[in-house]
Every structure is written in structure tokens, then in C-alpha cells.
C-alpha positions as semicolon CSV with decimal commas, in nm:
position;residue;x (nm);y (nm);z (nm)
1;M;-0,781;1,221;-1,820
2;E;-0,728;1,077;-1,429
3;N;-0,507;0,865;-1,506
4;H;-0,293;1,089;-1,700
5;E;-0,369;1,323;-1,441
6;H;-0,213;1,070;-1,188
7;S;0,117;1,027;-1,377
8;D;0,121;1,444;-1,360
9;H;0,053;1,451;-1,039
10;D;0,303;1,192;-0,885
11;T;0,565;1,374;-1,157
12;G;0,487;1,647;-0,965
13;E;0,520;1,510;-0,619
14;H;0,868;1,310;-0,752
15;N;0,984;1,623;-0,910
16;H;0,950;1,872;-0,594
17;H;1,131;1,570;-0,397
18;K;1,399;1,615;-0,650
19;M;1,399;1,988;-0,542
20;M;1,444;1,926;-0,217
21;I;1,774;1,681;-0,237
22;K;1,902;1,937;-0,504
23;D;1,829;2,213;-0,231
24;F;1,987;1,988;0,072
25;K;2,269;1,919;-0,144
26;R;2,331;2,303;-0,275
27;R;2,332;2,417;0,129
28;F;2,521;2,138;0,224
29;W;2,804;2,142;-0,022
30;I;2,810;2,545;0,023
31;S;2,805;2,513;0,450
32;L;3,098;2,276;0,343
33;I;3,279;2,514;0,191
34;L;3,232;2,797;0,375
35;T;3,317;2,591;0,695
36;L;3,702;2,546;0,511
37;P;3,793;2,872;0,643
38;I;3,554;2,919;0,967
39;L;3,778;2,592;1,113
40;A;4,113;2,779;1,008
41;L;3,969;3,113;1,191
42;A;3,836;2,936;1,499
43;P;4,084;3,013;1,793
44;M;4,046;2,617;1,971
45;I;4,180;2,502;1,606
46;Q;4,426;2,705;1,554
47;G;4,549;2,610;1,969
48;V;4,522;2,246;1,854
49;L;4,771;2,292;1,538
50;G;4,987;2,546;1,741
51;V;4,937;2,816;1,435
52;D;4,809;3,195;1,500
53;W;4,627;3,309;1,177
54;S;4,433;3,592;1,389
55;F;4,428;4,007;1,222
56;T;4,264;4,243;1,284
57;G;3,867;4,209;1,224
58;S;3,935;3,795;1,178
59;N;3,689;3,743;1,515
60;Y;3,411;3,974;1,295
61;L;3,505;3,814;0,955
62;H;3,450;3,449;1,113
63;F;3,107;3,603;1,290
64;G;3,003;3,737;0,903
65;L;3,107;3,334;0,759
66;S;2,948;3,213;1,025
67;S;2,600;3,383;1,038
68;I;2,664;3,273;0,630
69;V;2,600;2,880;0,744
70;Y;2,391;3,002;0,988
71;F;2,091;3,137;0,807
72;Y;2,165;2,981;0,521
73;G;2,260;2,664;0,586
74;G;1,992;2,641;0,886
75;W;1,736;2,802;0,684
76;P;1,569;2,444;0,698
77;F;1,602;2,439;1,027
78;L;1,496;2,764;1,146
79;K;1,140;2,747;0,919
80;G;1,042;2,391;1,095
81;L;1,101;2,520;1,385
82;V;0,826;2,802;1,256
83;S;0,669;2,537;1,130
84;E;0,641;2,331;1,407
85;L;0,534;2,586;1,697
86;K;0,253;2,645;1,469
87;S;0,146;2,340;1,422
88;K;0,176;2,261;1,844
89;S;0,408;2,010;1,763
90;M;0,818;2,012;1,932
91;G;1,016;1,780;1,688
92;M;1,320;1,705;1,528
93;M;1,310;2,105;1,365
94;T;1,249;2,262;1,685
95;L;1,548;2,080;1,856
96;I;1,785;2,138;1,609
97;A;1,677;2,506;1,569
98;V;1,711;2,557;1,964
99;A;2,047;2,379;1,950
100;I;2,203;2,608;1,657
101;S;2,030;2,890;1,780
102;A;2,165;2,903;2,182
103;A;2,498;2,810;2,000
104;Y;2,500;3,121;1,727
105;F;2,347;3,389;1,968
106;Y;2,610;3,282;2,226
107;S;2,888;3,307;2,033
108;V;2,784;3,634;1,897
109;A;2,703;3,797;2,204
110;V;3,137;3,666;2,252
111;V;3,217;3,875;1,954
112;F;3,048;4,193;2,075
113;G;3,180;4,163;2,422
114;L;3,055;3,889;2,653
115;E;3,335;3,716;2,792
116;G;3,386;3,294;2,699
117;Q;3,501;3,141;2,333
118;T;3,275;3,097;2,042
119;F;3,123;2,836;1,926
120;F;3,109;2,895;1,539
121;W;3,365;2,625;1,399
122;E;3,115;2,393;1,604
123;L;2,837;2,515;1,509
124;A;2,910;2,518;1,130
125;T;3,024;2,132;1,116
126;L;2,684;2,079;1,331
127;I;2,468;2,204;1,037
128;D;2,694;2,064;0,753
129;V;2,615;1,727;0,904
130;M;2,258;1,802;1,022
131;L;2,207;1,851;0,631
132;L;2,441;1,550;0,512
133;G;2,227;1,361;0,700
134;H;1,883;1,490;0,556
135;W;2,006;1,528;0,206
136;L;2,085;1,134;0,221
137;E;1,771;1,045;0,419
138;M;1,583;1,193;0,126
139;R;1,694;1,036;-0,121
140;S;1,621;0,691;0,021
141;I;1,264;0,834;0,078
142;L;1,282;0,874;-0,286
143;G;1,376;0,537;-0,363
144;A;1,069;0,459;-0,165
145;S;0,851;0,637;-0,410
146;K;0,977;0,462;-0,715
147;A;0,786;0,158;-0,710
148;L;0,428;0,381;-0,722
149;E;0,599;0,622;-0,971
150;A;0,679;0,314;-1,174
151;L;0,251;0,229;-1,157
152;A;0,209;0,581;-1,259
153;D;0,460;0,562;-1,559
154;L;0,299;0,206;-1,670
155;M;0,019;0,416;-1,948
156;P;0,157;0,531;-2,318
157;N;0,134;0,840;-2,356
158;E;-0,065;0,775;-2,714
159;A;-0,328;0,524;-2,836
160;N;-0,472;0,398;-3,196
161;L;-0,788;0,584;-3,225
162;V;-0,989;0,391;-3,529
163;E;-1,258;0,633;-3,686
164;D;-1,405;0,485;-4,037
165;D;-1,166;0,214;-4,068
166;Q;-0,871;0,429;-4,026
167;T;-0,628;0,474;-3,733
168;R;-0,461;0,765;-3,591
169;K;-0,224;0,865;-3,286
170;V;-0,399;1,056;-3,031
171;K;-0,336;1,145;-2,658
172;I;-0,438;0,969;-2,386
173;D;-0,661;1,244;-2,243
174;E;-0,862;1,241;-2,601
175;L;-1,007;0,946;-2,560
176;K;-1,409;0,887;-2,446
177;E;-1,606;0,553;-2,327
178;D;-1,684;0,350;-2,606
179;D;-1,430;0,499;-2,837
180;I;-1,223;0,208;-3,041
181;I;-0,911;0,183;-3,013
182;L;-0,676;-0,085;-3,201
183;I;-0,401;-0,227;-2,985
184;R;-0,057;-0,394;-3,179
185;P;0,159;-0,634;-3,064
186;G;0,456;-0,522;-2,817
187;E;0,173;-0,256;-2,762
188;K;0,108;-0,095;-2,384
189;V;-0,276;-0,096;-2,360
190;P;-0,370;0,294;-2,320
191;A;-0,702;0,267;-2,126
192;D;-0,925;-0,033;-1,968
193;G;-1,184;-0,173;-2,184
194;I;-1,313;-0,496;-2,389
195;I;-1,181;-0,659;-2,645
196;I;-1,423;-0,644;-2,931
197;E;-1,180;-0,797;-3,214
198;G;-0,893;-1,023;-3,195
199;E;-0,739;-1,268;-2,936
200;S;-0,395;-1,176;-2,779
201;D;-0,142;-1,287;-2,458
202;F;-0,141;-1,013;-2,173
203;N;0,132;-0,956;-1,993
204;E;-0,022;-0,786;-1,631
205;S;0,286;-0,856;-1,414
206;M;0,320;-0,499;-1,292
207;L;-0,080;-0,471;-1,252
208;T;-0,204;-0,801;-1,043
209;G;0,131;-0,961;-0,963
210;E;0,077;-1,257;-1,242
211;S;0,373;-1,368;-1,351
212;K;0,274;-1,529;-1,716
213;P;0,097;-1,370;-2,003
214;I;-0,316;-1,400;-2,039
215;T;-0,447;-1,457;-2,341
216;K;-0,788;-1,321;-2,349
217;S;-1,029;-1,304;-2,629
218;V;-1,351;-1,137;-2,742
219;E;-1,640;-0,972;-2,446
220;E;-1,322;-1,046;-2,241
221;E;-1,156;-0,751;-1,986
222;V;-0,814;-0,589;-2,060
223;I;-0,629;-0,353;-1,822
224;G;-0,482;0,022;-1,851
225;G;-0,105;-0,050;-1,865
226;A;-0,126;-0,425;-1,955
227;I;0,194;-0,533;-2,292
228;N;0,000;-0,711;-2,523
229;G;0,158;-0,946;-2,642
230;N;0,144;-1,124;-3,009
231;S;-0,144;-1,029;-3,157
232;V;-0,335;-0,720;-3,301
233;V;-0,699;-0,658;-3,091
234;K;-0,936;-0,400;-3,141
235;V;-1,072;-0,290;-2,782
236;R;-1,352;-0,060;-2,685
237;V;-1,233;0,179;-2,414
238;K;-1,412;0,103;-2,055
239;G;-1,241;0,238;-1,795
240;I;-1,118;0,633;-1,846
241;G;-1,085;0,909;-1,555
242;E;-1,141;0,763;-1,166
243;E;-1,327;0,485;-1,316
244;G;-0,937;0,324;-1,473
245;Y;-0,822;-0,027;-1,287
246;L;-0,462;0,163;-1,291
247;S;-0,594;0,511;-1,135
248;K;-0,777;0,361;-0,820
249;V;-0,462;0,137;-0,790
250;I;-0,239;0,479;-0,774
251;D;-0,488;0,623;-0,492
252;M;-0,523;0,347;-0,335
253;V;-0,132;0,244;-0,247
254;Q;-0,113;0,641;-0,180
255;T;-0,385;0,654;0,049
256;A;-0,229;0,371;0,278
257;Q;0,116;0,558;0,260
258;K;0,010;0,777;0,381
259;Q;-0,181;0,635;0,709
260;K;-0,082;0,576;0,991
261;S;-0,091;0,249;1,172
262;K;-0,066;0,146;1,560
263;T;0,279;0,125;1,495
264;Q;0,342;0,438;1,326
265;R;0,148;0,605;1,609
266;L;0,327;0,434;1,870
267;A;0,700;0,603;1,704
268;D;0,526;0,919;1,660
269;T;0,447;0,954;2,046
270;A;0,768;0,871;2,144
271;A;0,901;1,097;1,916
272;K;0,720;1,343;2,058
273;W;0,848;1,267;2,462
274;L;1,205;1,270;2,323
275;T;1,193;1,619;2,172
276;I;1,058;1,754;2,512
277;V;1,284;1,478;2,739
278;A;1,581;1,660;2,459
279;L;1,465;1,982;2,542
280;V;1,444;1,952;2,968
281;L;1,760;1,767;2,943
282;G;1,954;2,000;2,745
283;F;1,850;2,295;2,985
284;G;1,881;2,103;3,274
285;T;2,249;1,966;3,194
286;F;2,317;2,372;3,072
287;F;2,198;2,527;3,457
288;T;2,330;2,140;3,623
289;W;2,705;2,269;3,476
290;L;2,658;2,585;3,572
291;A;2,598;2,529;3,924
292;L;2,893;2,309;3,955
293;G;3,107;2,603;3,886
294;E;3,163;2,557;3,501
295;N;3,151;2,810;3,235
296;L;2,894;2,976;3,044
297;A;3,084;2,772;2,734
298;F;3,104;2,432;2,867
299;S;2,746;2,470;3,006
300;M;2,644;2,579;2,621
301;E;2,826;2,335;2,484
302;R;2,646;2,058;2,678
303;M;2,308;2,153;2,585
304;V;2,341;2,191;2,227
305;T;2,503;1,807;2,235
306;V;2,235;1,687;2,461
307;M;1,970;1,879;2,205
308;V;2,128;1,761;1,903
309;I;2,232;1,433;2,010
310;C;1,903;1,331;2,147
311;C;1,718;1,454;1,813
312;P;1,419;1,204;1,712
313;H;1,540;1,164;1,374
314;A;1,564;0,825;1,312
315;L;1,223;0,748;1,540
316;G;1,060;0,976;1,278
317;L;1,174;0,774;1,021
318;A;1,201;0,451;1,143
319;I;0,818;0,356;1,051
320;P;0,713;0,603;0,758
321;L;0,999;0,481;0,587
322;V;0,914;0,091;0,559
323;A;0,592;0,127;0,505
324;S;0,541;0,356;0,224
325;I;0,825;0,060;0,125
326;S;0,632;-0,205;0,190
327;T;0,289;-0,091;0,002
328;S;0,418;0,008;-0,260
329;I;0,636;-0,329;-0,306
330;S;0,265;-0,545;-0,239
331;A;0,095;-0,323;-0,476
332;Q;0,386;-0,426;-0,734
333;N;0,329;-0,808;-0,628
334;G;-0,065;-0,832;-0,648
335;L;-0,107;-0,724;-0,333
336;L;-0,354;-0,346;-0,249
337;I;-0,352;-0,233;0,130
338;R;-0,637;-0,034;0,223
339;N;-0,555;-0,064;0,610
340;R;-0,208;-0,076;0,701
341;T;-0,331;-0,172;1,061
342;A;-0,463;-0,500;0,929
343;F;-0,196;-0,519;0,709
344;E;0,080;-0,537;0,942
345;S;-0,183;-0,735;1,194
346;S;-0,158;-1,003;0,925
347;R;0,163;-1,166;1,126
348;K;-0,102;-1,267;1,362
349;I;-0,355;-1,444;1,166
350;S;-0,397;-1,790;1,314
351;T;-0,748;-1,871;1,082
352;I;-0,837;-1,795;0,767
353;V;-1,160;-1,795;0,633
354;F;-1,240;-1,880;0,253
355;D;-1,571;-1,780;0,067
356;K;-1,466;-2,118;-0,210
357;T;-1,620;-1,941;-0,542
358;G;-1,312;-1,782;-0,759
359;T;-1,079;-1,793;-0,461
360;L;-0,968;-2,159;-0,400
361;T;-1,154;-2,248;-0,737
362;K;-1,151;-2,089;-1,102
363;G;-1,466;-1,955;-1,076
364;S;-1,510;-1,983;-1,408
365;H;-1,818;-2,253;-1,424
366;E;-1,895;-2,334;-1,727
367;I;-2,220;-2,539;-1,790
368;T;-2,193;-2,933;-1,800
369;R;-2,533;-3,016;-1,809
370;I;-2,917;-2,913;-1,876
371;V;-3,197;-3,042;-1,764
372;S;-3,591;-2,961;-1,823
373;L;-3,840;-3,032;-1,575
374;H;-4,091;-2,903;-1,730
375;S;-4,271;-3,048;-2,068
376;D;-4,344;-2,674;-2,175
377;Y;-3,975;-2,553;-2,163
378;T;-3,735;-2,682;-2,365
379;E;-3,342;-2,715;-2,255
380;T;-3,272;-2,401;-2,472
381;E;-3,604;-2,175;-2,341
382;L;-3,447;-2,266;-1,970
383;L;-3,131;-2,152;-2,043
384;T;-3,267;-1,859;-2,220
385;Y;-3,481;-1,750;-1,891
386;A;-3,183;-1,809;-1,621
387;A;-2,907;-1,654;-1,858
388;A;-3,184;-1,361;-1,859
389;V;-3,269;-1,313;-1,484
390;E;-2,911;-1,370;-1,385
391;S;-2,753;-1,138;-1,647
392;P;-2,770;-0,785;-1,498
393;S;-2,531;-1,034;-1,195
394;E;-2,192;-1,011;-1,138
395;H;-2,177;-1,338;-0,982
396;H;-1,957;-1,650;-1,184
397;I;-2,309;-1,818;-1,254
398;A;-2,412;-1,500;-1,415
399;K;-2,087;-1,501;-1,696
400;G;-2,114;-1,909;-1,750
401;L;-2,426;-1,827;-1,829
402;A;-2,385;-1,558;-2,072
403;R;-2,070;-1,701;-2,237
404;K;-2,322;-2,012;-2,281
405;A;-2,624;-1,857;-2,428
406;K;-2,350;-1,646;-2,707
407;E;-2,127;-1,979;-2,799
408;D;-2,553;-2,121;-2,875
409;K;-2,614;-1,793;-3,053
410;L;-2,926;-1,730;-2,824
411;D;-3,092;-1,338;-2,786
412;I;-3,087;-1,270;-2,434
413;P;-3,467;-1,065;-2,398
414;S;-3,369;-0,811;-2,073
415;V;-3,503;-0,835;-1,752
416;T;-3,670;-0,578;-1,546
417;D;-3,777;-0,541;-1,169
418;F;-3,408;-0,695;-1,137
419;K;-3,373;-0,836;-0,733
420;Y;-3,074;-1,002;-0,570
421;T;-3,150;-1,200;-0,252
422;A;-2,811;-1,283;-0,016
423;G;-2,759;-1,643;-0,031
424;V;-3,089;-1,741;-0,205
425;G;-3,039;-1,628;-0,582
426;V;-3,190;-1,356;-0,824
427;N;-3,546;-1,289;-0,926
428;G;-3,661;-1,076;-1,202
429;K;-3,941;-1,035;-1,526
430;V;-3,864;-1,162;-1,851
431;N;-4,072;-1,156;-2,127
432;G;-4,380;-1,044;-1,907
433;K;-4,288;-1,367;-1,645
434;E;-4,176;-1,341;-1,287
435;V;-3,835;-1,600;-1,320
436;H;-3,628;-1,707;-1,043
437;A;-3,264;-1,880;-1,011
438;G;-3,094;-1,996;-0,714
439;G;-2,971;-2,280;-0,549
440;N;-3,059;-2,493;-0,236
441;M;-3,195;-2,236;-0,055
442;L;-3,431;-2,123;-0,328
443;L;-3,594;-2,466;-0,378
444;E;-3,650;-2,433;0,011
445;K;-3,826;-2,103;-0,021
446;M;-4,031;-2,225;-0,346
447;N;-4,162;-2,519;-0,117
448;E;-4,022;-2,721;-0,394
449;T;-3,857;-3,077;-0,363
450;V;-3,672;-3,282;-0,593
451;D;-3,499;-3,625;-0,656
452;K;-3,178;-3,657;-0,427
453;D;-2,971;-3,716;-0,637
454;E;-3,094;-3,419;-0,866
455;K;-3,030;-3,167;-0,557
456;E;-2,729;-3,311;-0,452
457;G;-2,397;-3,398;-0,615
458;V;-2,005;-3,192;-0,685
459;E;-2,168;-2,982;-0,970
460;T;-2,337;-2,703;-0,844
461;K;-2,707;-2,622;-0,930
462;V;-2,880;-2,376;-1,067
463;F;-3,316;-2,403;-1,050
464;T;-3,535;-2,176;-1,236
465;F;-3,823;-2,066;-1,166
466;V;-4,139;-1,956;-1,409
467;E;-4,438;-1,817;-1,270
468;G;-4,360;-2,015;-0,945
469;E;-4,324;-2,357;-1,118
470;L;-3,979;-2,535;-1,152
471;I;-3,889;-2,591;-1,519
472;G;-3,546;-2,783;-1,441
473;F;-3,237;-2,713;-1,344
474;I;-2,851;-2,591;-1,519
475;T;-2,487;-2,772;-1,311
476;F;-2,189;-2,626;-1,355
477;A;-1,831;-2,769;-1,328
478;D;-1,541;-2,553;-1,109
479;E;-1,223;-2,677;-1,060
480;I;-0,947;-2,648;-0,767
481;R;-0,650;-2,348;-0,877
482;E;-0,361;-2,553;-0,878
483;S;-0,248;-2,298;-0,637
484;S;-0,466;-2,324;-0,383
485;F;-0,297;-2,681;-0,316
486;D;0,046;-2,495;-0,215
487;A;-0,127;-2,182;-0,077
488;I;-0,308;-2,454;0,155
489;K;0,009;-2,665;0,231
490;T;0,199;-2,402;0,320
491;L;-0,032;-2,168;0,587
492;H;-0,083;-2,510;0,733
493;D;0,301;-2,535;0,802
494;H;0,267;-2,208;0,925
495;N;0,057;-2,344;1,164
496;I;-0,208;-2,128;1,014
497;K;-0,585;-2,302;0,983
498;A;-0,770;-2,323;0,667
499;S;-1,164;-2,327;0,657
500;L;-1,424;-2,300;0,371
501;L;-1,755;-2,113;0,443
502;T;-1,927;-2,172;0,070
503;G;-2,374;-2,104;-0,017
504;D;-2,243;-2,415;-0,264
505;N;-2,429;-2,740;-0,154
506;E;-2,311;-3,002;0,165
507;I;-2,143;-3,235;-0,111
508;V;-1,973;-2,998;-0,297
509;A;-1,806;-2,812;-0,017
510;K;-1,661;-3,139;0,149
511;D;-1,568;-3,249;-0,190
512;V;-1,316;-2,879;-0,215
513;A;-1,219;-2,931;0,145
514;D;-1,127;-3,277;0,161
515;K;-0,981;-3,245;-0,190
516;L;-0,727;-2,906;-0,074
517;G;-0,712;-3,073;0,303
518;L;-0,921;-2,792;0,446
519;D;-0,949;-2,812;0,858
520;D;-1,322;-2,722;0,879
521;Y;-1,581;-2,680;0,594
522;M;-1,970;-2,493;0,632
523;A;-2,207;-2,539;0,358
524;E;-2,540;-2,351;0,204
525;V;-2,453;-2,081;0,450
526;L;-2,658;-1,754;0,412
527;P;-2,414;-1,384;0,455
528;D;-2,541;-1,307;0,798
529;Q;-2,460;-1,678;0,923
530;K;-2,079;-1,615;0,774
531;L;-2,068;-1,350;0,981
532;E;-2,150;-1,524;1,313
533;K;-1,872;-1,799;1,176
534;I;-1,616;-1,555;1,183
535;K;-1,722;-1,428;1,553
536;E;-1,756;-1,765;1,650
537;L;-1,386;-1,845;1,566
538;Q;-1,317;-1,479;1,751
539;A;-1,466;-1,572;2,064
540;Q;-1,215;-1,899;2,048
541;D;-0,892;-1,663;2,070
542;E;-0,839;-1,674;1,671
543;F;-0,716;-1,435;1,475
544;V;-0,925;-1,401;1,164
545;A;-0,870;-1,355;0,803
546;M;-1,152;-1,394;0,546
547;V;-1,106;-1,377;0,180
548;G;-1,377;-1,344;0,006
549;D;-1,532;-1,119;-0,314
550;G;-1,672;-0,830;-0,127
551;V;-2,011;-0,858;-0,247
552;N;-2,203;-1,119;-0,018
553;D;-1,928;-1,130;0,190
554;A;-1,926;-0,823;0,294
555;P;-2,053;-0,845;0,662
556;A;-1,793;-1,123;0,734
557;L;-1,530;-0,945;0,560
558;A;-1,599;-0,615;0,773
559;Q;-1,644;-0,792;1,054
560;A;-1,284;-1,046;1,001
561;D;-1,003;-0,879;1,148
562;V;-0,863;-0,885;0,819
563;G;-1,115;-0,851;0,574
564;I;-0,902;-0,998;0,182
565;A;-1,095;-0,929;-0,089
566;I;-1,019;-1,092;-0,475
567;G;-1,092;-0,873;-0,728
568;S;-0,927;-0,831;-1,100
569;G;-0,987;-0,624;-1,353
570;T;-1,155;-0,280;-1,322
571;D;-1,357;-0,452;-1,033
572;V;-1,082;-0,342;-0,779
573;A;-1,204;-0,272;-0,428
574;A;-1,459;-0,455;-0,202
575;E;-1,524;-0,155;-0,014
576;T;-1,507;-0,381;0,338
577;A;-1,196;-0,508;0,286
578;D;-0,840;-0,440;0,442
579;I;-0,658;-0,563;0,163
580;V;-0,725;-0,664;-0,205
581;L;-0,574;-0,958;-0,367
582;M;-0,569;-0,809;-0,752
583;D;-0,496;-1,142;-0,900
584;S;-0,756;-1,370;-0,736
585;D;-0,458;-1,639;-0,627
586;P;-0,443;-1,829;-0,303
587;K;-0,088;-1,805;-0,353
588;D;-0,150;-1,409;-0,257
589;I;-0,243;-1,465;0,052
590;V;0,096;-1,639;0,167
591;N;0,213;-1,332;0,035
592;L;0,054;-1,132;0,189
593;I;0,113;-1,289;0,515
594;L;0,500;-1,315;0,518
595;F;0,475;-0,923;0,365
596;G;0,323;-0,841;0,702
597;K;0,613;-1,060;0,897
598;A;0,877;-0,915;0,708
599;T;0,755;-0,553;0,678
600;Y;0,667;-0,549;1,117
601;Q;1,015;-0,676;1,150
602;K;1,171;-0,394;0,969
603;M;0,957;-0,179;1,203
604;V;1,068;-0,311;1,549
605;Q;1,430;-0,316;1,445
606;N;1,405;0,072;1,282
607;L;1,214;0,181;1,666
608;V;1,450;-0,051;1,910
609;W;1,748;0,085;1,688
610;A;1,570;0,440;1,679
611;T;1,556;0,470;2,109
612;G;1,849;0,223;2,160
613;Y;2,069;0,477;2,046
614;N;1,898;0,774;2,153
615;V;1,897;0,570;2,571
616;I;2,317;0,511;2,469
617;A;2,350;0,850;2,364
618;L;2,164;1,099;2,602
619;P;2,374;1,012;2,947
620;I;2,727;1,026;2,742
621;A;2,584;1,406;2,560
622;T;2,557;1,537;2,917
623;G;2,908;1,482;3,030
624;F;2,822;1,394;3,309
625;I;3,006;1,021;3,286
626;P;3,369;1,049;3,362
627;G;3,650;1,015;3,031
628;L;3,315;1,008;2,829
629;M;3,327;1,371;2,617
630;I;3,164;1,417;2,289
631;S;3,141;1,710;2,056
632;P;2,772;1,898;1,936
633;A;2,941;1,835;1,570
634;F;3,040;1,476;1,699
635;G;2,686;1,400;1,853
636;A;2,545;1,544;1,521
637;A;2,729;1,285;1,313
638;L;2,627;0,976;1,562
639;M;2,261;1,174;1,536
640;S;2,324;1,124;1,132
641;V;2,460;0,776;1,135
642;S;2,136;0,650;1,308
643;T;1,925;0,766;1,103
644;I;2,106;0,706;0,771
645;V;2,116;0,333;0,972
646;C;1,683;0,339;0,998
647;A;1,688;0,400;0,600
648;L;1,906;0,173;0,485
649;N;1,741;-0,151;0,691
650;A;1,442;0,007;0,525
651;Q;1,562;-0,032;0,219
652;L;1,637;-0,348;0,300
653;L;1,292;-0,475;0,281
654;R;1,260;-0,418;-0,090
655;R;1,513;-0,795;-0,085
656;K;1,398;-0,926;0,187
657;I;0,979;-0,938;0,020
658;G;1,086;-0,834;-0,337
């Protein structure tokens, strides 16, 4: 089963990362132990201590121990050099490998007769510091993947399969679509499905960010990974394999984590140029000191220091680590990021345009009245025809009709030749008759008029036509979400305008807009008109976010600077959206903007730190500033500290947006 495979895949990646950390740790400790005798045998160290520990062949022992540190401790960097040269993308590994190789081969030449002094102790300490820096950095990166790993681990390993009124434990990957499973109180839901028996509260907080348990009963969907609360329920398995909700979430988070935003591409470019600058300056420093009359050893030491201290390691880590952490935490808080650039740009949003139903309102659409306008059709027949023609639709109204029909125990006939017309309604053949259902736009299309009181009102109306004749209408009430009031107030507090675009009538739209204190509203809007409205706002230099259900709002979602789709259950992603709100709650839009701001701030902080460090450290490394002279090992320590600061700063994002 795909969900399980995802878990295995993530565990595999996680274990590979752990093995890498273990490898760097082992190389660090072995190199550090070998560094102690290398330090003791170094003529410079002996001179500082005022001792003479040289003996016959001591310089060859010195060479042998240093060779082990160079080839064993320096192996990850030498391997990285080959890899970077193959991919024609010089970077951090190239710099480190060139620096340690220059120091090593120069020192070997001195051992075997070249006039000068060896660099073995500097080489060993340099490799030790680089290994330590990498080890600590990789531990920090591992922390960034923990939220995703937690998502993958939400799935239980076993399920209670019901067969002939008996239950038996089976592995999750043995489950098939339409299997019946039993979920006891406290157990995790092993797969997406539909409740066929029982009612219970489900905790979906780790999946959708919704903190309160949600009561679900027969015919309602449950998500794999949610925790069953207080009752036993039977569920028909629906979402397995790639269709599983959790599987889609993990896919989306992984894709977003790998995706590069403009900020990251900027950092990558800066890192590439810093590598070139460091190599040019390194060799430039070497030849300048030689030209100024310094000896080969001193010139070589300056070159190695420049190359090491200017290593773009912190710059390379500055953005990806922040991106990875923010994507994981956002997923845990009900925000699925599909487009990293749009997410980082969310801090610039000046206007948010909302679709009404299911976003600002609950979208439950409970039926309030069934009014027959034709003597040949009863209210029951009106409901039957309306529910039948709407049945293939995923719209909230269709679900409201289905609930009412089920409650009244009606047999709903099947529909053929079903067609959905955006903004107008649906039509199809029911019992051999052509049936249309829709709002005011449908009335106009069918050249039908009704009394003003029947056409307008705060309730949403669905008119039904059979064979071209209006047979009646059904009214629906849709409550405003409680969280919508706070969300709109918070947006206004952040100087962000909120507008409403809806296919509903003028009175309904105005009622919602007035109650919520929205800046603007537009009623009876067709999908292409929504697109034009977005363009209009953009032409006024507004940075626009569109929030919709991703079906009839798709053109507007694609046009907006940030497209936000609402979706819960297994209906995770509208392909045109940049970000998906799992809980369909307006408060999450506020979170999105705050998360985007916090993420961008951390990225900028890391970029400033990483580049600022290099600007200051580079002149010091050359040795051209009187009184400021640092060794290659100290330069490596400074570089590692810079990298670790970036890693720790990225981790602080957890506290800021968690």
C-alpha cells in the first residue's frame, strides 16, 4: 500500500541521513585522535612549548599520520570535489578539497626534500573542524525532516478487517478498496474511508491542524491517521495507494521541500560566485605574497586560509534549511505548500478575495424550504428530481440535497448525460426527462421569471426545471463560520483588504459582507468574471490572494498572485492552487500570511549573516590587514561557527511559528 511505502521510503531516507551523521561523527573522532600525535610532532608546536620530541623517522611518522587524516578524514570533501566537477557546479566541497590538498601535497614535498615547513598540524585541525561542522549541520537538517517523518508515522501498521461478522488483524498493505474495517476507541484510522456503522469523535489535529475532535457518523469520510475517540465504528475502505489523504500530503510536502524559491535561487547563485571569488582570491593571495618576497610556506598558508574562510557553506545552508522546516511545520498546522515562491510571497498580500461557500461560511447548506411551483409535481418529486440531477456534483448544495433525500428515505434515480455549466448549474436526464437545476443565472438562461420575493432573499435558492418547465425551488441556509469574524478582523489589523466573490445572489452576498465587515463584494459572478476581477485588482497594484474551492474558482486561483484552495478529507489539492488549506478555515489564511512573513524573515537573517560573515572574514584571511593574521584552522572554526549559527537560527523558526 502506497501510504506504507511512503513511510518506508521516508524511514529509508531518514536512516540514510542518520548513517551519514554516524559516518561524519566516526571520521571526526578518529581524525581528532590522530591529530594529537600530529600536533605533538609538529615543529611549530614543539617550538611554542619549548620541547624537542623529534627522533629518527619522526617526520615520516608525521607524514604517515597526516596522510591517514587527509585521505580518511578528508574523503567526504575529496569525493565532493569530484562530484561537483562532474556536475560543473563548483561549490563548498571544491573549496575545502582544494585547500586541504594544497596544504597536504605542499607538506609532502617538504618532507621529501623541498625547502620550507610542513602544514600537517594545520591540515589535521582544519579537517577536524570541517568534519565537526558538517556533523552538527547534518544533525540540524535531520531535525527539519522530523515533522514529515511524524506525518509518515501516523499510519498504524495493522487494521481490524471484518469478514463474515468476524474480525482479524491484517497488515495495512493487505487492505483493498471496499474492505470493511473495525476501528475501536483510541485506535488510529488505518486508511481513508466512509463510516457505514456507528458514530464517534475523531482527532485529526496532526492531519488538518483542527484542534477540536470532529464528530462523524454514517456516510461521512474519515482520514487515515486520525485517532478514533469514544466509540466503535465500521468503515468501508476508500482511499488506498496514491489516493490516500496522508500519501498526498506527504508527496506534497516532499515536493515543496525540494522546490527552490526565488530567495533560494538567489542564495545558490551567491554561493556559486563566492566559490569562484574564493578560488581567485586564494590563488591571488598566494602569488601576491610570493611577489612581495614572502616564502612559499607563508604564501601557501594565506591561500589555504582564504579558501577555507570564504567557503560558502553557510550561504548554501541558509535558505534550504529554513524552507524545509517551514514546509514541515506548515503541514502540521493545516497548510500544504505546493509553490514555495508563492508561500514566501504571501507576506506581500494586500487583498484577499474569498469565495463564500465553505470558506467564510460552513458550507453545510441545510434545506430550509421546498416550494413546488407546478401542480403536476409534489414537493417530494421536486426534491427527488433536484437530488438526482445534482447527485454527481461535489458541490455543498448537492450534498445538502443528498442528506435531505436520505433523511426522507427517498429512492433517488440515476442521472445520465450529466453536465455542469460553471456559474449556471447542472443538467442531465432523470427518468428519461431533461432536468436542469441552478440559481438565478439558470432562470435567465431558461427565460423564466419568478416573483421578486422568490428570486431574492438571504437564503440560497436552487430552481429545478423538468423538460424546460420550472417545477419549483429549494432554499438553503448557510451559516457564517465563527472563525471568519476573527480572521477578517485580523486581516484588517494587518492592513489587508478582504473581498467576496460569489455566484450567490446580491442579497445573500451583501448579508455576508455586511456581517463580516468585508471591504467589497460581488454577487452572481461567473468563473471568468472572477478571473477578470482578480486582474482588475492586480492592475491597481494590489498583491492578490484568491481563496476558493478549486473547481469553479480554478481560473481565478491560477491568475491570483497566491492561489489558496480549500480542501478536506481526501479532496486534498486543487491543481491550480499554490497552497491548500486542509481544514478550510479562514483563520488558517491569517496563519499562512504570518508563517510566510516569519519564514522570509529567517531567510533574510540567514542570508545577511552568511554574506556579512564572508565580507568581514575575507580581508582578514588574506593577511594584508596589519596586525590581523589568522591560521587556516581558526579560519575553518570561524566558517563552521557561521554555518552552525545559520542552522540554529533556522531551527528557531519552530518556536516562532509552531
